[in-house]
XYZ file of C-alpha atoms in Angstrom:
408
model
C -6.283 -1.489 -12.009
C -9.751 -2.546 -10.937
C -10.024 -4.914 -13.944
C -7.472 -7.203 -12.234
C -10.263 -8.235 -9.828
C -13.155 -8.053 -12.272
C -14.700 -11.486 -12.811
C -16.575 -10.346 -15.942
C -13.352 -9.107 -17.526
C -11.519 -12.372 -16.744
C -14.413 -14.338 -18.238
C -14.464 -12.101 -21.341
C -10.743 -12.712 -21.866
C -11.239 -16.468 -21.723
C -14.271 -16.299 -24.034
C -12.141 -14.383 -26.547
C -9.466 -17.085 -26.472
C -7.052 -15.066 -24.347
C -5.293 -16.317 -21.229
C -6.100 -14.144 -18.225
C -3.058 -14.080 -15.933
C -4.844 -14.601 -12.664
C -7.402 -16.888 -11.029
C -10.482 -18.290 -12.722
C -13.422 -15.898 -13.054
C -15.509 -18.079 -10.708
C -12.862 -17.783 -7.992
C -12.623 -14.011 -8.528
C -16.394 -13.849 -8.173
C -16.176 -15.789 -4.907
C -13.059 -14.367 -3.221
C -12.957 -10.944 -4.887
C -16.452 -10.202 -3.657
C -16.037 -9.253 0.012
C -19.516 -10.429 1.017
C -19.296 -13.810 -0.725
C -15.748 -14.296 0.563
C -16.799 -13.686 4.174
C -19.678 -16.141 3.899
C -17.277 -18.709 2.445
C -14.704 -18.115 5.199
C -17.321 -18.372 7.948
C -18.692 -21.628 6.512
C -15.176 -23.088 6.390
C -14.590 -22.229 10.045
C -11.824 -19.645 9.685
C -11.670 -16.675 12.123
C -13.751 -13.638 11.090
C -14.683 -10.533 13.101
C -18.424 -10.217 13.947
C -20.220 -8.801 10.911
C -23.513 -7.976 9.236
C -24.055 -8.537 5.529
C -26.482 -6.418 3.527
C -29.460 -8.414 2.281
C -32.483 -7.215 0.343
C -34.030 -5.493 3.361
C -32.149 -2.282 4.354
C -34.004 -2.114 7.675
C -32.863 -5.605 8.685
C -29.276 -4.761 7.702
C -29.401 -1.589 9.778
C -30.755 -3.508 12.758
C -28.118 -6.256 12.459
C -25.368 -3.662 12.173
C -26.566 -1.922 15.341
C -26.470 -5.251 17.202
C -22.746 -5.566 16.526
C -22.192 -2.329 18.404
C -19.567 0.361 17.988
C -16.976 0.894 16.799
C -18.180 -0.401 13.463
C -16.547 -0.520 10.042
C -18.543 -0.195 6.801
C -16.883 -1.650 3.689
C -17.695 -1.982 -0.002
C -18.467 -5.523 -1.118
C -16.966 -5.148 -4.585
C -13.722 -3.265 -4.031
C -10.895 -2.101 -1.805
C -8.318 0.654 -1.522
C -10.336 2.412 1.173
C -13.157 3.320 -1.222
C -16.555 3.173 0.463
C -15.065 2.567 3.924
C -16.354 4.315 7.041
C -15.533 3.961 10.752
C -18.646 4.481 12.881
C -18.170 5.308 16.564
C -21.583 6.921 17.074
C -24.415 4.621 15.986
C -26.669 7.659 15.554
C -24.674 8.356 12.369
C -24.949 4.797 11.069
C -27.858 5.228 8.636
C -26.348 8.355 7.058
C -22.913 6.731 6.767
C -24.422 3.632 5.153
C -26.039 5.817 2.470
C -22.741 7.637 1.811
C -20.756 4.383 1.668
C -23.225 2.868 -0.801
C -23.023 5.966 -3.001
C -19.208 5.941 -3.023
C -19.079 2.193 -3.667
C -21.432 2.561 -6.641
C -19.333 5.432 -8.009
C -16.051 3.510 -7.878
C -17.097 -0.088 -8.484
C -20.502 0.071 -10.162
C -21.837 -1.949 -7.221
C -23.416 -0.389 -4.134
C -23.426 -3.478 -1.903
C -21.753 -3.014 1.467
C -21.279 -4.875 4.738
C -20.370 -4.001 8.324
C -17.958 -5.614 10.747
C -16.778 -4.974 14.279
C -13.943 -2.470 14.097
C -10.851 -3.396 16.093
C -9.062 -0.364 17.528
C -5.319 0.051 16.912
C -4.989 -3.170 14.889
C -2.123 -4.321 12.762
C -2.730 -5.123 9.108
C -0.958 -8.361 8.190
C -1.256 -9.993 4.780
C 0.104 -13.242 3.357
C 1.267 -13.768 -0.230
C 0.001 -17.079 -1.605
C 0.329 -18.916 -4.933
C -1.551 -21.896 -6.300
C -1.123 -23.895 -9.498
C -3.417 -25.999 -11.664
C -2.247 -29.200 -9.975
C -3.601 -28.258 -6.554
C -0.302 -27.111 -5.059
C -0.557 -24.055 -2.782
C 2.313 -22.243 -1.073
C 2.875 -19.018 0.820
C 5.763 -16.606 0.485
C 5.424 -15.317 4.040
C 3.740 -12.196 5.313
C 3.863 -8.434 4.877
C 3.033 -5.777 7.470
C 0.920 -2.978 5.994
C -0.127 -1.081 9.114
C 1.177 2.343 8.049
C -1.920 3.667 6.283
C -3.633 6.952 5.558
C -7.374 6.895 4.944
C -7.222 3.084 4.684
C -4.571 3.334 1.947
C -1.226 1.670 2.607
C 1.820 3.887 2.152
C 4.660 1.883 3.766
C 4.911 -1.905 3.760
C 7.551 -4.225 5.153
C 8.496 -7.855 5.589
C 8.964 -9.654 7.887
C 6.453 -8.136 10.297
C 8.165 -6.944 13.491
C 5.056 -7.983 15.446
C 4.965 -11.734 14.828
C 6.657 -14.442 16.830
C 7.806 -17.535 14.881
C 4.726 -19.463 16.035
C 2.349 -16.616 15.109
C 4.019 -16.295 11.722
C 3.617 -20.000 11.054
C -0.022 -19.942 12.177
C -1.125 -16.955 10.110
C 0.713 -18.150 6.977
C -0.626 -21.704 7.222
C -4.158 -20.322 7.709
C -3.774 -18.310 4.500
C -2.689 -21.443 2.609
C -5.674 -23.390 3.959
C -8.058 -20.625 2.834
C -6.540 -20.586 -0.674
C -6.650 -24.376 -0.895
C -10.302 -24.440 0.217
C -11.130 -22.008 -2.601
C -9.182 -24.060 -5.203
C -7.183 -20.916 -5.833
C -4.815 -20.695 -8.822
C -2.168 -18.009 -9.452
C -1.155 -15.091 -7.196
C -3.320 -13.825 -4.368
C -3.129 -12.136 -1.007
C -5.015 -13.113 2.141
C -5.375 -10.091 4.409
C -5.834 -10.258 8.172
C -6.473 -7.810 10.981
C -4.474 -8.566 14.131
C -5.767 -7.179 17.423
C -3.436 -5.879 20.156
C -3.884 -9.182 22.045
C -2.408 -11.133 19.105
C -5.648 -12.619 17.746
C -6.083 -12.380 13.985
C -9.192 -12.328 11.792
C -9.756 -12.745 8.054
C -10.248 -9.357 6.428
C -10.434 -10.003 2.687
C -8.662 -11.597 -0.238
C -7.119 -9.702 -3.126
C -7.292 -11.921 -6.198
C -4.321 -10.267 -7.899
C -0.722 -9.217 -7.446
C -0.505 -6.243 -5.101
C 1.408 -2.961 -5.170
C 3.622 -4.115 -2.294
C 4.720 -7.425 -3.830
C 8.352 -6.232 -4.388
C 9.191 -6.498 -0.671
C 8.354 -10.200 -0.852
C 10.585 -10.539 -3.907
C 13.437 -8.825 -2.048
C 13.432 -11.194 0.936
C 12.584 -14.453 -0.868
C 14.468 -14.002 -4.148
C 11.472 -15.142 -6.237
C 10.128 -13.155 -9.201
C 6.393 -13.133 -8.502
C 5.442 -11.836 -11.954
C 7.384 -14.674 -13.592
C 5.575 -17.133 -11.318
C 2.231 -15.647 -12.395
C 3.047 -16.022 -16.081
C 4.360 -19.583 -15.707
C 1.266 -20.699 -13.798
C -1.033 -19.061 -16.369
C 0.870 -21.005 -19.041
C -0.080 -24.245 -17.282
C 3.215 -24.919 -15.532
C 3.387 -26.191 -11.951
C 4.845 -24.082 -9.186
C 7.990 -26.196 -8.997
C 8.625 -24.833 -5.500
C 8.235 -26.610 -2.185
C 7.234 -24.668 0.912
C 10.492 -25.601 2.628
C 12.419 -23.961 -0.231
C 11.017 -20.497 0.572
C 12.974 -18.546 3.177
C 13.019 -14.949 4.404
C 16.459 -13.388 4.103
C 16.969 -9.948 5.607
C 14.323 -7.224 5.759
C 12.654 -5.063 3.109
C 10.538 -1.895 2.979
C 8.439 -0.301 0.274
C 7.481 3.383 0.325
C 4.782 4.650 -2.030
C 5.581 8.062 -3.491
C 2.420 10.087 -4.061
C 1.919 13.367 -5.911
C 0.415 15.173 -2.936
C 1.292 17.793 -0.333
C 1.382 16.316 3.199
C 1.827 19.797 4.692
C -1.340 21.079 2.998
C -3.895 18.454 4.052
C -2.488 16.009 1.474
C -3.853 18.012 -1.430
C -3.202 16.268 -4.771
C -0.404 17.795 -6.834
C -0.324 17.993 -10.617
C 2.262 19.227 -13.076
C 5.190 18.220 -15.259
C 8.082 16.205 -13.893
C 11.015 18.483 -14.696
C 13.676 16.107 -13.413
C 13.508 12.524 -12.165
C 16.642 10.971 -10.738
C 16.086 7.623 -8.972
C 18.055 6.681 -5.851
C 20.835 4.127 -6.142
C 22.745 2.092 -3.595
C 22.994 -1.374 -2.032
C 19.613 -3.086 -1.904
C 17.780 -0.163 -3.535
C 15.087 -0.691 -6.189
C 12.986 2.050 -7.770
C 9.771 1.196 -9.629
C 8.275 3.991 -11.708
C 6.326 4.400 -14.941
C 7.239 8.050 -15.487
C 10.283 9.923 -16.745
C 11.482 13.509 -16.854
C 9.010 15.442 -18.973
C 6.012 13.263 -18.053
C 2.839 15.008 -16.936
C 1.021 14.095 -13.736
C -2.679 14.949 -13.999
C -5.773 14.507 -11.878
C -7.005 11.771 -14.225
C -4.806 9.105 -12.636
C -3.997 7.598 -9.262
C -1.584 9.902 -7.380
C 0.943 7.098 -6.741
C 3.780 7.812 -9.161
C 6.679 5.676 -7.901
C 7.817 3.152 -5.306
C 11.078 3.021 -3.374
C 11.906 -0.549 -2.325
C 14.942 -1.260 -0.149
C 16.478 -4.428 1.311
C 18.843 -4.743 4.258
C 20.403 -7.494 6.331
C 18.086 -6.607 9.214
C 15.279 -4.152 9.986
C 17.587 -1.461 11.382
C 19.831 -1.474 8.319
C 16.806 -1.543 6.000
C 15.368 1.538 7.744
C 18.621 3.473 7.406
C 18.995 2.495 3.751
C 15.380 3.407 2.984
C 15.698 6.814 4.631
C 18.825 7.499 2.588
C 17.121 6.340 -0.612
C 14.198 8.688 0.054
C 16.593 11.595 0.628
C 18.410 10.707 -2.604
C 15.222 10.598 -4.693
C 15.121 13.646 -6.978
C 11.669 14.421 -8.338
C 11.289 18.065 -9.325
C 8.314 19.882 -10.776
C 5.549 18.898 -8.378
C 5.075 18.273 -4.685
C 5.410 14.709 -3.381
C 5.257 12.953 -0.006
C 8.888 11.779 -0.157
C 10.083 13.872 2.789
C 6.975 12.864 4.762
C 7.804 9.188 4.250
C 11.320 9.800 5.541
C 9.950 11.530 8.638
C 7.709 8.529 9.346
C 10.611 6.118 9.161
C 12.709 8.378 11.399
C 10.061 8.393 14.151
C 11.256 6.423 17.217
C 7.996 4.457 17.460
C 8.376 3.326 13.856
C 11.974 2.326 14.498
C 10.802 0.330 17.517
C 8.148 -1.439 15.412
C 5.233 -0.044 17.453
C 2.841 0.048 14.514
C -0.912 0.020 14.002
C -3.327 1.383 11.397
C -3.841 4.689 13.282
C -0.106 5.379 13.614
C -0.186 8.420 11.328
C -3.333 9.947 12.823
C -1.979 9.782 16.359
C 1.366 11.339 15.386
C 0.284 13.894 12.806
C 1.771 16.838 14.733
C 5.136 15.114 15.170
C 5.244 14.235 11.453
C 4.671 17.765 10.162
C 7.428 19.296 8.065
C 9.360 22.369 9.162
C 10.220 25.378 6.998
C 13.913 26.235 6.469
C 15.294 29.186 8.443
C 16.379 32.425 6.705
C 20.036 31.410 6.449
C 19.196 28.093 4.791
C 16.783 29.845 2.440
C 19.557 32.252 1.337
C 21.945 29.348 0.746
C 19.351 27.444 -1.284
C 18.521 30.511 -3.393
C 22.211 31.172 -4.006
C 22.815 27.559 -5.018
C 19.799 27.642 -7.346
C 21.021 30.881 -8.919
C 24.534 29.537 -9.469
C 23.120 26.338 -10.973
C 20.900 28.251 -13.395
C 22.054 27.791 -16.976
C 21.296 31.363 -18.012
C 23.193 32.821 -15.054
C 26.135 30.549 -15.809
C 26.163 31.581 -19.460
C 25.953 35.270 -18.593
C 29.060 34.958 -16.411
C 31.086 32.768 -18.755
C 30.310 34.790 -21.897
C 32.098 37.894 -20.534
C 35.542 37.880 -22.212
C 38.851 38.295 -20.406
C 40.203 40.500 -18.907
C 36.781 41.955 -18.132
C 35.551 38.726 -16.533
C 38.368 38.835 -13.981
C 37.814 42.566 -13.375
C 34.329 41.820 -12.040
C 32.014 44.815 -11.734
C 34.848 47.420 -12.065
C 34.214 50.158 -14.649
C 36.363 53.098 -15.873
């Protein structure tokens, strides 16, 4: 939750004599705050997209933001997950959008500070998993591609990225390590970058915690990232050299949300009547719910994750699609079929990804209703599988059961 990146909470844990499994509160305050982090990155000479940071004078901030030009991206200083974010293509809307972004940021994070940066069209979202220990050792566990997003929220992640050449991969990962080392970072963290269509990459932000998509890194490297977190928090050294960390095969993670993709992604609530996870080679299913659990509007709509590993990207795609089809989650609407349609799209298969992938292909990704014949077959199967129907048939004694509907 949001407390994972809350410097005050980390400090309160330490003051109470508890060990906070994560970086020091001062580092969270520096790197978890988007504005402070950008200033730090700029001062250290790392690549950052042109930006304007909100100061005490709203008029000056507005003027500086206009100078950057459009398209422009407004972001919350204190949080992530798409909250408080706005893309501005018409600068006439800028002042109104700033007010709305500040209001949303205050509502979610208790902090209304925002900043603006030049928005890069059709970018890829590449992030690097890093770890540091108390002895100054910093390593990376390679990158993840998180370009499949809806409303700035990731829904499918993968590693390795199909976009990076070996030299690009080495450059972006080593840059992430240098940033973490400059910040004296300890424990797990993620350095996020935006990569433009011409291959240039820019620092986006740092998440000072373990992220939702960390299992794909575990699948291709073989390291348990949670165990690493705990060991480092206990004062142990990493015990891993960079040359010991290799990528083997390919992995995907699909986030299952309680929502209806065919009805403007309306949130879905209700009781989970039956949950049957997928199984198979390389398949992992992470979920905190069981059959009988209730999904309400009081919680995040993400209810499960399907993580799949394959020897290569093509095999991983096929295995993931099968795992999504095999996932049984009855009682409320989910985006499982929508995720499978995304992965079946030829552009996804070809690795032609960017953060507007879903918007540009929304018509092609719509679901189709079953025809009348399929509907009849499904209704018949449901009727035959119904316990009460089955009992009604089986409780008729012989020879009347065999006689069927015949009457004298």
